[in-house]
PDB file of N, CA and C in Angstrom:
ATOM      1  N   MET A   1       0.834  -1.243   0.393  1.00 56.00           N
ATOM      2  CA  MET A   1       0.466  -0.068  -0.322  1.00 56.00           C
ATOM      3  C   MET A   1       1.011   2.028   0.011  1.00 56.00           C
ATOM      4  N   LYS A   2       1.777   1.215   0.565  1.00 68.00           N
ATOM      5  CA  LYS A   2       2.759   2.416   0.986  1.00 68.00           C
ATOM      6  C   LYS A   2       3.656   3.075  -0.447  1.00 68.00           C
ATOM      7  N   ILE A   3       4.044   1.299  -1.257  1.00 68.00           N
ATOM      8  CA  ILE A   3       3.991   1.441  -2.254  1.00 68.00           C
ATOM      9  C   ILE A   3       3.979   2.002  -3.683  1.00 68.00           C
ATOM     10  N   ILE A   4       2.036   1.822  -2.999  1.00 71.00           N
ATOM     11  CA  ILE A   4       1.208   2.434  -4.224  1.00 71.00           C
ATOM     12  C   ILE A   4       0.856   3.539  -4.410  1.00 71.00           C
ATOM     13  N   ASN A   5       0.953   3.975  -2.829  1.00 72.00           N
ATOM     14  CA  ASN A   5       1.130   5.513  -2.785  1.00 72.00           C
ATOM     15  C   ASN A   5       1.832   6.675  -2.982  1.00 72.00           C
ATOM     16  N   GLY A   6       3.532   5.970  -2.852  1.00 72.00           N
ATOM     17  CA  GLY A   6       4.404   6.887  -3.177  1.00 72.00           C
ATOM     18  C   GLY A   6       4.311   6.985  -4.478  1.00 72.00           C
ATOM     19  N   VAL A   7       4.142   6.010  -5.448  1.00 78.00           N
ATOM     20  CA  VAL A   7       4.582   5.886  -7.097  1.00 78.00           C
ATOM     21  C   VAL A   7       2.893   7.122  -7.439  1.00 78.00           C
ATOM     22  N   PHE A   8       1.921   6.883  -6.608  1.00 79.00           N
ATOM     23  CA  PHE A   8       0.511   7.955  -6.896  1.00 79.00           C
ATOM     24  C   PHE A   8       1.288   9.728  -6.888  1.00 79.00           C
ATOM     25  N   ILE A   9       2.310   9.678  -5.242  1.00 74.00           N
ATOM     26  CA  ILE A   9       2.625  11.105  -5.092  1.00 74.00           C
ATOM     27  C   ILE A   9       3.463  10.932  -6.566  1.00 74.00           C
ATOM     28  N   ILE A  10       4.062  10.427  -6.225  1.00 76.00           N
ATOM     29  CA  ILE A  10       5.296  10.723  -7.711  1.00 76.00           C
ATOM     30  C   ILE A  10       4.912  11.366  -9.033  1.00 76.00           C
ATOM     31  N   THR A  11       3.858  10.756  -9.188  1.00 80.00           N
ATOM     32  CA  THR A  11       3.183  10.498 -10.724  1.00 80.00           C
ATOM     33  C   THR A  11       2.300  12.012 -10.206  1.00 80.00           C
ATOM     34  N   LEU A  12       1.708  12.643  -9.153  1.00 75.00           N
ATOM     35  CA  LEU A  12       0.798  13.282  -8.866  1.00 75.00           C
ATOM     36  C   LEU A  12       1.706  14.929  -9.398  1.00 75.00           C
ATOM     37  N   LEU A  13       3.249  14.736  -8.288  1.00 75.00           N
ATOM     38  CA  LEU A  13       3.927  15.420  -8.469  1.00 75.00           C
ATOM     39  C   LEU A  13       4.409  15.772  -9.966  1.00 75.00           C
ATOM     40  N   LYS A  14       4.621  15.219 -10.619  1.00 79.00           N
ATOM     41  CA  LYS A  14       5.131  15.021 -12.226  1.00 79.00           C
ATOM     42  C   LYS A  14       4.390  15.580 -12.803  1.00 79.00           C
ATOM     43  N   ILE A  15       2.797  15.006 -12.949  1.00 73.00           N
ATOM     44  CA  ILE A  15       2.068  16.071 -13.035  1.00 73.00           C
ATOM     45  C   ILE A  15       1.335  17.716 -12.935  1.00 73.00           C
ATOM     46  N   ILE A  16       1.928  18.079 -11.762  1.00 68.00           N
ATOM     47  CA  ILE A  16       1.850  18.859 -11.095  1.00 68.00           C
ATOM     48  C   ILE A  16       3.086  19.915 -12.196  1.00 68.00           C
ATOM     49  N   ASN A  17       4.425  19.213 -11.962  1.00 69.00           N
ATOM     50  CA  ASN A  17       5.862  20.081 -12.529  1.00 69.00           C
ATOM     51  C   ASN A  17       5.501  19.860 -14.313  1.00 69.00           C
ATOM     52  N   LYS A  18       3.961  19.028 -14.297  1.00 70.00           N
ATOM     53  CA  LYS A  18       4.701  19.401 -15.998  1.00 70.00           C
ATOM     54  C   LYS A  18       3.342  20.273 -16.820  1.00 70.00           C
ATOM     55  N   VAL A  19       2.365  20.843 -15.578  1.00 66.00           N
ATOM     56  CA  VAL A  19       1.649  22.427 -16.542  1.00 66.00           C
ATOM     57  C   VAL A  19       1.615  23.405 -15.737  1.00 66.00           C
ATOM     58  N   PRO A  20       2.878  23.989 -15.001  1.00 66.00           N
ATOM     59  CA  PRO A  20       3.270  25.331 -15.582  1.00 66.00           C
ATOM     60  C   PRO A  20       4.991  25.379 -16.101  1.00 66.00           C
ATOM     61  N   ILE A  21       5.252  24.656 -16.937  1.00 63.00           N
ATOM     62  CA  ILE A  21       6.019  24.289 -18.395  1.00 63.00           C
ATOM     63  C   ILE A  21       5.353  24.475 -19.606  1.00 63.00           C
ATOM     64  N   ASN A  22       4.484  23.566 -19.555  1.00 69.00           N
ATOM     65  CA  ASN A  22       2.997  23.290 -20.680  1.00 69.00           C
ATOM     66  C   ASN A  22       3.012  24.678 -21.125  1.00 69.00           C
ATOM     67  N   LYS A  23       2.679  25.625 -19.523  1.00 73.00           N
ATOM     68  CA  LYS A  23       1.560  26.836 -19.348  1.00 73.00           C
ATOM     69  C   LYS A  23       2.360  27.970 -20.163  1.00 73.00           C
ATOM     70  N   LEU A  24       3.894  28.167 -19.622  1.00 73.00           N
ATOM     71  CA  LEU A  24       5.135  29.099 -20.211  1.00 73.00           C
ATOM     72  C   LEU A  24       5.486  28.031 -21.554  1.00 73.00           C
ATOM     73  N   GLY A  25       5.835  27.177 -22.265  1.00 75.00           N
ATOM     74  CA  GLY A  25       5.050  26.684 -23.323  1.00 75.00           C
ATOM     75  C   GLY A  25       4.566  27.104 -24.282  1.00 75.00           C
ATOM     76  N   PHE A  26       3.335  27.311 -23.686  1.00 80.00           N
ATOM     77  CA  PHE A  26       2.467  27.894 -24.449  1.00 80.00           C
ATOM     78  C   PHE A  26       2.394  29.242 -24.882  1.00 80.00           C
ATOM     79  N   ILE A  27       2.679  30.020 -23.450  1.00 77.00           N
ATOM     80  CA  ILE A  27       2.859  31.681 -23.637  1.00 77.00           C
ATOM     81  C   ILE A  27       4.107  32.391 -24.456  1.00 77.00           C
ATOM     82  N   TYR A  28       4.967  31.312 -24.508  1.00 80.00           N
ATOM     83  CA  TYR A  28       6.919  32.000 -25.056  1.00 80.00           C
ATOM     84  C   TYR A  28       6.434  31.879 -26.611  1.00 80.00           C
ATOM     85  N   VAL A  29       5.302  30.486 -27.065  1.00 79.00           N
ATOM     86  CA  VAL A  29       5.067  30.069 -28.687  1.00 79.00           C
ATOM     87  C   VAL A  29       3.953  31.443 -29.124  1.00 79.00           C
ATOM     88  N   TYR A  30       2.869  31.801 -28.557  1.00 82.00           N
ATOM     89  CA  TYR A  30       1.859  32.579 -28.625  1.00 82.00           C
ATOM     90  C   TYR A  30       2.882  33.730 -28.882  1.00 82.00           C
ATOM     91  N   TYR A  31       3.164  34.189 -27.524  1.00 84.00           N
ATOM     92  CA  TYR A  31       4.079  35.798 -27.888  1.00 84.00           C
ATOM     93  C   TYR A  31       5.130  35.527 -29.590  1.00 84.00           C
ATOM     94  N   TYR A  32       5.877  34.486 -29.063  1.00 84.00           N
ATOM     95  CA  TYR A  32       6.631  34.272 -30.437  1.00 84.00           C
ATOM     96  C   TYR A  32       6.130  34.583 -31.785  1.00 84.00           C
ATOM     97  N   ASN A  33       5.085  34.197 -31.543  1.00 80.00           N
ATOM     98  CA  ASN A  33       4.307  33.946 -33.140  1.00 80.00           C
ATOM     99  C   ASN A  33       3.707  35.509 -33.028  1.00 80.00           C
ATOM    100  N   LEU A  34       3.060  35.744 -31.914  1.00 81.00           N
ATOM    101  CA  LEU A  34       2.879  37.373 -31.720  1.00 81.00           C
ATOM    102  C   LEU A  34       3.842  38.601 -32.780  1.00 81.00           C
ATOM    103  N   SER A  35       5.377  37.937 -32.098  1.00 82.00           N
ATOM    104  CA  SER A  35       6.090  38.925 -32.718  1.00 82.00           C
ATOM    105  C   SER A  35       6.366  38.551 -34.076  1.00 82.00           C
ATOM    106  N   LEU A  36       6.485  37.288 -34.420  1.00 79.00           N
ATOM    107  CA  LEU A  36       6.297  37.409 -35.757  1.00 79.00           C
ATOM    108  C   LEU A  36       5.356  38.271 -37.179  1.00 79.00           C
ATOM    109  N   MET A  37       4.562  38.011 -36.377  1.00 78.00           N
ATOM    110  CA  MET A  37       3.117  38.256 -37.273  1.00 78.00           C
ATOM    111  C   MET A  37       3.228  39.840 -36.985  1.00 78.00           C
ATOM    112  N   PHE A  38       3.716  40.662 -36.519  1.00 80.00           N
ATOM    113  CA  PHE A  38       4.046  41.572 -36.230  1.00 80.00           C
ATOM    114  C   PHE A  38       5.231  42.721 -36.462  1.00 80.00           C
ATOM    115  N   SER A  39       6.295  41.437 -36.649  1.00 78.00           N
ATOM    116  CA  SER A  39       7.523  42.421 -37.500  1.00 78.00           C
ATOM    117  C   SER A  39       7.091  41.830 -38.791  1.00 78.00           C
ATOM    118  N   TYR A  40       5.846  41.085 -39.508  1.00 75.00           N
ATOM    119  CA  TYR A  40       6.303  41.198 -40.610  1.00 75.00           C
ATOM    120  C   TYR A  40       5.221  41.903 -41.266  1.00 75.00           C
ATOM    121  N   LEU A  41       4.127  42.286 -40.577  1.00 72.00           N
ATOM    122  CA  LEU A  41       3.268  43.719 -41.020  1.00 72.00           C
ATOM    123  C   LEU A  41       4.001  44.994 -40.403  1.00 72.00           C
ATOM    124  N   ILE A  42       5.393  45.350 -40.538  1.00 69.00           N
ATOM    125  CA  ILE A  42       6.596  46.347 -40.082  1.00 69.00           C
ATOM    126  C   ILE A  42       6.999  46.423 -40.909  1.00 69.00           C
ATOM    127  N   ILE A  43       7.375  44.599 -42.118  1.00 68.00           N
ATOM    128  CA  ILE A  43       8.025  44.762 -43.020  1.00 68.00           C
ATOM    129  C   ILE A  43       7.108  45.345 -44.219  1.00 68.00           C
ATOM    130  N   ASN A  44       6.348  44.965 -44.058  1.00 64.00           N
ATOM    131  CA  ASN A  44       5.077  44.550 -45.275  1.00 64.00           C
ATOM    132  C   ASN A  44       4.871  46.517 -45.429  1.00 64.00           C
ATOM    133  N   VAL A  45       4.634  46.816 -44.200  1.00 58.00           N
ATOM    134  CA  VAL A  45       4.415  48.554 -44.129  1.00 58.00           C
ATOM    135  C   VAL A  45       5.182  49.642 -44.682  1.00 58.00           C
TER     136      VAL A  45
END
């Protein structure tokens, strides 16, 4: 029972650790695309 609890806690921690990284990655990609679009508009104008 203790082994199962330990594995569950480790998996839970892994999931919790993945969430902020994925959110940061999403924000990074979003702003990267936004800056690309913005520079593209500046070049065209």
